[in-house]
Amino acid sequence: MKTLLLYATKSGAARECAELLAKELTDCTVCDLRHAIPNPELFDTIIVGSGIRFGKIYKPAAKFIQQYKNVLLTKSVSFYFCNCETETFQNAVEKNIPKELPMHADCIKSFGGKMPFKKAQNMNWLKTENKDAFLKAVLPDKEKIKLNFKRLTSAEDAMYPAAMALYAMSFPAHEQREEASQKKILECSQYHFDLIYDGNAFAGVILYWETENFIYVEHFCINPKMRNRRYGQRALEWLGKKEKTIILEIDPPSDDISIHRKSFYERCSFKENAFSHVHPPYHKGNTGHELVIMSSPGTLSPEDYESFHSYLNHTVMNGLFPADMP
């Protein structure tokens, strides 16, 4: 994962913090925003740091944020600020950063700051606890995250209601199976209803079909209370260890949310396929809905797509309404 760490400084505090953070980050490029910077689109994670003076972040940082707002919304992004007065921090965030970005950001912290025109030794102004919390959010300690998976095979499982509640809140109604259909496919050997845990904490679900040649991820969602910890990325990395082509579908990228979702999968090494694809309807009376095929590690050949499309129609969607089956 490539990180771009940008800063704007006058007293040198934001630069010192950037240097401190860079020591903890791998594959990190550090740049002063007063000078030329690399293309932000080439990075997975972007960190922006700035001083605050008179309630405003420094101009190079403000200009960058405004210019690249739409790019930042497709990346893992975090902000840190160096300011002496704690009460100015939140006001500066609200007044200087477009409102979509704080909601999207992994972390926003004040690191404290130097008093103007005074020398500070050994960074004794730094709020170490805020810096440590920032690093934990930006780059979670892999040793502390114990991701594990439990396959659920029956609707009688004690976790089934919680898993289905997350499923229901994560997808629009037209993209959800009817209850009878969902319970029925748990009996299918190729269907995996896997619960994702961090230790004992329920983090999400990944529902997929595994064949000899490929894996089709039908539904995948992370608990909103546990997002921004890279659980989604790590779950897909775990699936990739099966060394099979992974296929999934996303909404066509037409708004900030769908564009962000596509960018997430691209950061996880998925490629967009050009096939015109319509997913069959989950409910009687509905029509199919157009989706974009993403696959990893590469794109699908026409033969691969036809094989998947046939499997989708004749296996995944077969017996969709079991109550009506003869």
Short mmCIF file of C-alpha atoms in Angstrom, two decimals:
data_model
loop_
_atom_site.label_atom_id
_atom_site.label_comp_id
_atom_site.label_asym_id
_atom_site.label_seq_id
_atom_site.Cartn_x
_atom_site.Cartn_y
_atom_site.Cartn_z
CA MET A 1 0.00 0.00 0.00
CA LYS A 2 1.58 3.28 -1.16
CA THR A 3 1.17 6.31 1.10
CA LEU A 4 1.51 9.98 0.13
CA LEU A 5 2.18 12.22 3.15
CA LEU A 6 1.80 15.93 2.40
CA TYR A 7 2.31 18.86 4.76
CA ALA A 8 2.14 22.65 4.90
CA THR A 9 4.17 24.38 7.59
CA LYS A 10 5.48 27.74 8.81
CA SER A 11 6.97 26.97 12.21
CA GLY A 12 8.17 23.51 11.14
CA ALA A 13 5.76 21.57 13.39
CA ALA A 14 3.82 19.90 10.56
CA ARG A 15 7.11 18.92 8.88
CA GLU A 16 8.48 17.39 12.09
CA CYS A 17 5.26 15.41 12.50
CA ALA A 18 5.46 14.22 8.90
CA GLU A 19 8.99 12.97 9.46
CA LEU A 20 7.90 11.22 12.65
CA LEU A 21 4.93 9.52 10.97
CA ALA A 22 6.99 8.48 7.94
CA LYS A 23 9.27 6.41 10.16
CA GLU A 24 6.29 4.23 11.07
CA LEU A 25 4.83 3.89 7.56
CA THR A 26 6.07 1.63 4.78
CA ASP A 27 6.36 2.79 1.16
CA CYS A 28 5.70 6.40 2.19
CA THR A 29 6.45 9.48 0.04
CA VAL A 30 6.74 12.76 2.01
CA CYS A 31 6.26 16.11 0.25
CA ASP A 32 6.13 19.78 1.21
CA LEU A 33 2.99 21.25 -0.38
CA ARG A 34 4.89 24.40 -1.34
CA HIS A 35 6.73 22.34 -3.95
CA ALA A 36 5.74 19.97 -6.76
CA ILE A 37 4.00 16.79 -5.64
CA PRO A 38 3.38 13.39 -7.31
CA ASN A 39 -0.01 12.53 -8.80
CA PRO A 40 -2.22 11.65 -5.77
CA GLU A 41 -4.17 9.14 -7.88
CA LEU A 42 -1.12 6.85 -7.89
CA PHE A 43 -1.34 6.30 -4.11
CA ASP A 44 -3.59 4.16 -1.93
CA THR A 45 -3.46 6.30 1.21
CA ILE A 46 -3.11 10.08 1.48
CA ILE A 47 -2.24 11.96 4.67
CA VAL A 48 -2.45 15.76 4.78
CA GLY A 49 -0.90 17.77 7.62
CA SER A 50 -1.01 21.51 8.22
CA GLY A 51 -0.55 24.18 10.81
CA ILE A 52 -3.48 26.36 11.85
CA ARG A 53 -3.17 30.11 12.24
CA PHE A 54 -6.06 32.45 13.06
CA GLY A 55 -8.57 29.64 12.54
CA LYS A 56 -7.35 28.75 9.05
CA ILE A 57 -5.22 25.92 7.75
CA TYR A 58 -2.25 27.02 5.66
CA LYS A 59 -2.97 27.97 2.05
CA PRO A 60 -0.98 25.16 0.32
CA ALA A 61 -2.96 22.54 2.27
CA ALA A 62 -6.31 24.27 1.71
CA LYS A 63 -5.59 24.59 -2.01
CA PHE A 64 -4.61 20.92 -2.32
CA ILE A 65 -7.72 19.72 -0.47
CA GLN A 66 -10.03 21.80 -2.67
CA GLN A 67 -8.27 20.83 -5.90
CA TYR A 68 -8.18 17.10 -5.17
CA LYS A 69 -11.38 16.67 -3.14
CA ASN A 70 -12.87 14.12 -5.54
CA VAL A 71 -9.64 12.11 -5.59
CA LEU A 72 -9.45 12.13 -1.79
CA LEU A 73 -12.98 10.74 -1.62
CA THR A 74 -11.76 7.64 -3.46
CA LYS A 75 -8.75 7.04 -1.18
CA SER A 76 -7.97 6.16 2.40
CA VAL A 77 -7.38 9.68 3.69
CA SER A 78 -6.43 11.20 7.06
CA PHE A 79 -5.63 14.68 8.33
CA TYR A 80 -3.45 15.97 11.17
CA PHE A 81 -3.13 19.55 12.34
CA CYS A 82 -0.58 21.39 14.44
CA ASN A 83 -2.16 24.10 16.56
CA CYS A 84 -1.54 25.48 20.04
CA GLU A 85 -5.13 26.22 20.97
CA THR A 86 -7.29 23.09 21.17
CA GLU A 87 -10.56 24.97 20.69
CA THR A 88 -9.45 26.25 17.26
CA PHE A 89 -8.94 22.74 15.89
CA GLN A 90 -12.56 21.68 15.36
CA ASN A 91 -13.55 25.12 14.04
CA ALA A 92 -10.73 24.99 11.52
CA VAL A 93 -11.81 21.54 10.33
CA GLU A 94 -15.42 22.67 9.86
CA LYS A 95 -14.48 25.89 8.06
CA ASN A 96 -11.60 24.69 5.89
CA ILE A 97 -12.41 21.13 4.83
CA PRO A 98 -15.34 20.22 2.54
CA LYS A 99 -17.98 18.53 4.68
CA GLU A 100 -17.81 15.22 2.76
CA LEU A 101 -14.17 14.64 3.70
CA PRO A 102 -14.38 14.48 7.53
CA MET A 103 -17.14 11.87 7.16
CA HIS A 104 -14.94 9.87 4.77
CA ALA A 105 -11.62 10.25 6.59
CA ASP A 106 -10.00 7.41 8.52
CA CYS A 107 -8.74 9.84 11.16
CA ILE A 108 -8.47 13.56 11.97
CA LYS A 109 -6.29 14.60 14.91
CA SER A 110 -4.69 17.66 16.46
CA PHE A 111 -1.05 17.03 17.37
CA GLY A 112 -0.58 20.24 19.33
CA GLY A 113 1.77 22.95 18.09
CA LYS A 114 4.65 25.29 18.68
CA MET A 115 4.11 28.77 20.08
CA PRO A 116 4.89 31.29 17.32
CA PHE A 117 8.39 32.75 17.41
CA LYS A 118 9.47 30.46 20.26
CA LYS A 119 11.90 27.58 19.98
CA ALA A 120 10.77 24.19 21.27
CA GLN A 121 13.17 21.41 22.11
CA ASN A 122 12.58 17.66 21.61
CA MET A 123 9.04 18.14 20.28
CA ASN A 124 7.76 18.55 23.86
CA TRP A 125 4.69 20.27 22.40
CA LEU A 126 3.58 17.07 20.63
CA LYS A 127 0.42 15.35 21.90
CA THR A 128 1.89 11.87 21.81
CA GLU A 129 -1.39 10.11 22.61
CA ASN A 130 -3.04 11.77 19.59
CA LYS A 131 -0.12 10.85 17.35
CA ASP A 132 -0.29 7.22 18.50
CA ALA A 133 -4.07 7.07 17.96
CA PHE A 134 -3.57 8.56 14.49
CA LEU A 135 -1.02 5.92 13.54
CA LYS A 136 -3.26 3.15 14.83
CA ALA A 137 -6.11 4.39 12.61
CA VAL A 138 -3.94 4.94 9.55
CA LEU A 139 -1.97 1.72 9.80
CA PRO A 140 -3.61 -0.77 12.18
CA ASP A 141 -1.22 -3.14 13.91
CA LYS A 142 -1.58 -6.44 12.08
CA GLU A 143 -0.46 -8.29 15.18
CA LYS A 144 -3.40 -6.87 17.13
CA ILE A 145 -5.99 -7.66 14.47
CA LYS A 146 -6.80 -11.36 14.55
CA LEU A 147 -9.07 -11.76 11.54
CA ASN A 148 -10.83 -15.11 11.40
CA PHE A 149 -13.78 -16.56 9.54
CA LYS A 150 -16.62 -18.85 10.58
CA ARG A 151 -18.80 -20.59 8.02
CA LEU A 152 -22.48 -20.44 8.93
CA THR A 153 -24.44 -23.44 7.60
CA SER A 154 -27.84 -23.13 9.24
CA ALA A 155 -30.40 -20.42 9.93
CA GLU A 156 -30.58 -21.91 13.44
CA ASP A 157 -27.08 -20.62 14.19
CA ALA A 158 -27.15 -18.06 17.02
CA MET A 159 -25.33 -15.49 14.83
CA TYR A 160 -27.73 -15.78 11.89
CA PRO A 161 -30.09 -12.96 13.03
CA ALA A 162 -27.21 -10.51 13.58
CA ALA A 163 -25.62 -11.44 10.25
CA MET A 164 -28.91 -10.97 8.40
CA ALA A 165 -29.53 -7.64 10.15
CA LEU A 166 -26.19 -6.39 8.80
CA TYR A 167 -27.03 -7.83 5.37
CA ALA A 168 -30.43 -6.07 5.35
CA MET A 169 -28.99 -2.68 6.24
CA SER A 170 -26.11 -2.94 3.76
CA PHE A 171 -27.97 -3.66 0.51
CA PRO A 172 -31.05 -2.16 -1.17
CA ALA A 173 -34.11 -4.43 -1.11
CA HIS A 174 -33.86 -5.32 -4.81
CA GLU A 175 -30.34 -6.73 -4.23
CA GLN A 176 -31.37 -8.98 -1.33
CA ARG A 177 -32.58 -12.56 -1.48
CA GLU A 178 -35.99 -13.36 -0.07
CA GLU A 179 -35.77 -15.01 3.36
CA ALA A 180 -36.81 -18.48 2.20
CA SER A 181 -34.25 -18.40 -0.61
CA GLN A 182 -31.46 -17.28 1.72
CA LYS A 183 -32.14 -20.11 4.16
CA LYS A 184 -32.40 -22.66 1.35
CA ILE A 185 -29.01 -21.93 -0.22
CA LEU A 186 -27.23 -22.50 3.11
CA GLU A 187 -27.66 -26.20 2.25
CA CYS A 188 -25.62 -25.83 -0.96
CA SER A 189 -22.04 -27.10 -0.65
CA GLN A 190 -20.67 -24.45 -3.03
CA TYR A 191 -22.24 -21.57 -1.09
CA HIS A 192 -20.31 -20.01 1.78
CA PHE A 193 -21.97 -17.74 4.33
CA ASP A 194 -18.84 -16.66 6.21
CA LEU A 195 -18.86 -14.47 9.30
CA ILE A 196 -15.83 -12.19 9.68
CA TYR A 197 -14.41 -11.70 13.17
CA ASP A 198 -11.63 -9.64 14.68
CA GLY A 199 -10.91 -11.82 17.68
CA ASN A 200 -14.39 -12.28 19.17
CA ALA A 201 -15.84 -9.10 17.64
CA PHE A 202 -18.27 -9.58 14.72
CA ALA A 203 -16.86 -7.45 11.89
CA GLY A 204 -18.87 -8.42 8.79
CA VAL A 205 -20.01 -11.09 6.35
CA ILE A 206 -18.73 -12.34 3.01
CA LEU A 207 -21.17 -14.53 1.08
CA TYR A 208 -19.65 -16.31 -1.90
CA TRP A 209 -19.90 -19.30 -4.25
CA GLU A 210 -16.79 -21.40 -4.83
CA THR A 211 -16.33 -23.53 -7.94
CA GLU A 212 -13.31 -25.42 -9.22
CA ASN A 213 -12.20 -22.45 -11.33
CA PHE A 214 -13.53 -19.27 -9.73
CA ILE A 215 -15.12 -17.66 -6.70
CA TYR A 216 -18.17 -15.42 -7.03
CA VAL A 217 -18.74 -12.95 -4.19
CA GLU A 218 -22.50 -12.41 -4.09
CA HIS A 219 -22.68 -10.17 -1.01
CA PHE A 220 -19.96 -8.57 1.12
CA CYS A 221 -20.33 -6.02 3.91
CA ILE A 222 -18.50 -4.74 6.98
CA ASN A 223 -20.14 -3.66 10.23
CA PRO A 224 -20.37 0.19 10.00
CA LYS A 225 -19.10 0.51 13.58
CA MET A 226 -15.90 -1.33 12.58
CA ARG A 227 -15.04 0.32 9.27
CA ASN A 228 -11.78 2.10 8.42
CA ARG A 229 -9.71 -0.77 9.87
CA ARG A 230 -9.03 -2.43 6.50
CA TYR A 231 -11.18 -5.46 7.34
CA GLY A 232 -12.62 -5.43 3.81
CA GLN A 233 -9.19 -5.41 2.22
CA ARG A 234 -7.95 -8.18 4.49
CA ALA A 235 -11.01 -10.35 3.88
CA LEU A 236 -10.39 -10.13 0.13
CA GLU A 237 -6.70 -10.91 0.66
CA TRP A 238 -7.78 -14.01 2.61
CA LEU A 239 -10.07 -15.05 -0.25
CA GLY A 240 -7.22 -14.46 -2.71
CA LYS A 241 -5.13 -17.10 -0.94
CA LYS A 242 -7.39 -19.72 -2.53
CA GLU A 243 -5.57 -18.84 -5.79
CA LYS A 244 -8.71 -18.74 -7.91
CA THR A 245 -10.20 -15.98 -10.03
CA ILE A 246 -12.48 -13.85 -7.85
CA ILE A 247 -15.54 -12.25 -9.45
CA LEU A 248 -17.93 -9.71 -7.99
CA GLU A 249 -20.40 -7.06 -9.16
CA ILE A 250 -20.71 -3.38 -8.29
CA ASP A 251 -23.10 -0.59 -9.22
CA PRO A 252 -21.99 1.48 -12.21
CA PRO A 253 -19.81 4.32 -10.84
CA SER A 254 -22.13 7.31 -11.10
CA ASP A 255 -21.91 9.10 -7.73
CA ASP A 256 -19.41 9.59 -4.91
CA ILE A 257 -20.39 6.38 -3.10
CA SER A 258 -20.26 4.10 -6.15
CA ILE A 259 -17.04 5.73 -7.37
CA HIS A 260 -15.48 5.24 -3.94
CA ARG A 261 -16.56 1.57 -3.90
CA LYS A 262 -15.02 0.94 -7.33
CA SER A 263 -11.78 2.58 -6.23
CA PHE A 264 -11.69 0.40 -3.12
CA TYR A 265 -11.84 -2.77 -5.21
CA GLU A 266 -9.24 -1.42 -7.62
CA ARG A 267 -6.91 -0.81 -4.66
CA CYS A 268 -7.50 -4.47 -3.79
CA SER A 269 -6.21 -5.49 -7.27
CA PHE A 270 -9.61 -5.96 -8.93
CA LYS A 271 -10.01 -5.01 -12.59
CA GLU A 272 -13.09 -3.65 -14.33
CA ASN A 273 -14.51 -5.78 -17.16
CA ALA A 274 -16.18 -4.27 -20.22
CA PHE A 275 -18.95 -6.87 -20.54
CA SER A 276 -22.53 -5.62 -20.64
CA HIS A 277 -23.93 -7.36 -17.57
CA VAL A 278 -27.40 -7.55 -16.04
CA HIS A 279 -27.95 -9.39 -12.77
CA PRO A 280 -31.20 -11.43 -12.75
CA PRO A 281 -33.92 -10.12 -10.38
CA TYR A 282 -34.12 -11.41 -6.82
CA HIS A 283 -37.87 -10.77 -6.58
CA LYS A 284 -40.86 -11.70 -8.72
CA GLY A 285 -42.13 -8.81 -10.76
CA ASN A 286 -38.74 -7.05 -10.78
CA THR A 287 -36.46 -6.67 -13.76
CA GLY A 288 -32.74 -7.34 -13.69
CA HIS A 289 -30.34 -4.54 -12.75
CA GLU A 290 -27.22 -3.48 -14.63
CA LEU A 291 -23.97 -4.05 -12.75
CA VAL A 292 -20.25 -3.81 -13.50
CA ILE A 293 -18.14 -6.98 -13.35
CA MET A 294 -14.90 -6.72 -11.35
CA SER A 295 -12.40 -9.56 -11.23
CA SER A 296 -9.06 -10.37 -9.65
CA PRO A 297 -6.22 -10.86 -10.36
CA GLY A 298 -7.00 -9.94 -13.99
CA THR A 299 -9.87 -9.38 -16.39
CA LEU A 300 -12.02 -12.24 -17.68
CA SER A 301 -11.82 -13.70 -21.15
CA PRO A 302 -15.12 -13.88 -23.07
CA GLU A 303 -15.17 -17.63 -22.35
CA ASP A 304 -14.62 -17.04 -18.64
CA TYR A 305 -17.43 -14.51 -18.55
CA GLU A 306 -19.83 -16.86 -20.34
CA SER A 307 -18.97 -19.61 -17.86
CA PHE A 308 -19.65 -17.27 -14.94
CA HIS A 309 -22.84 -15.92 -16.50
CA SER A 310 -24.19 -19.43 -17.02
CA TYR A 311 -23.32 -20.35 -13.43
CA LEU A 312 -25.01 -17.22 -12.13
CA ASN A 313 -28.24 -17.95 -13.99
CA HIS A 314 -28.43 -21.71 -13.56
CA THR A 315 -26.88 -22.28 -10.12
CA VAL A 316 -26.73 -19.09 -8.06
CA MET A 317 -30.20 -17.93 -9.07
CA ASN A 318 -31.71 -21.41 -9.45
CA GLY A 319 -34.59 -22.11 -7.06
CA LEU A 320 -34.71 -18.44 -6.09
CA PHE A 321 -38.26 -18.83 -4.90
CA PRO A 322 -38.18 -22.25 -3.20
CA ALA A 323 -41.72 -21.90 -1.88
CA ASP A 324 -42.96 -21.87 -5.47
CA MET A 325 -40.87 -24.81 -6.66
CA PRO A 326 -42.97 -27.83 -7.75
#
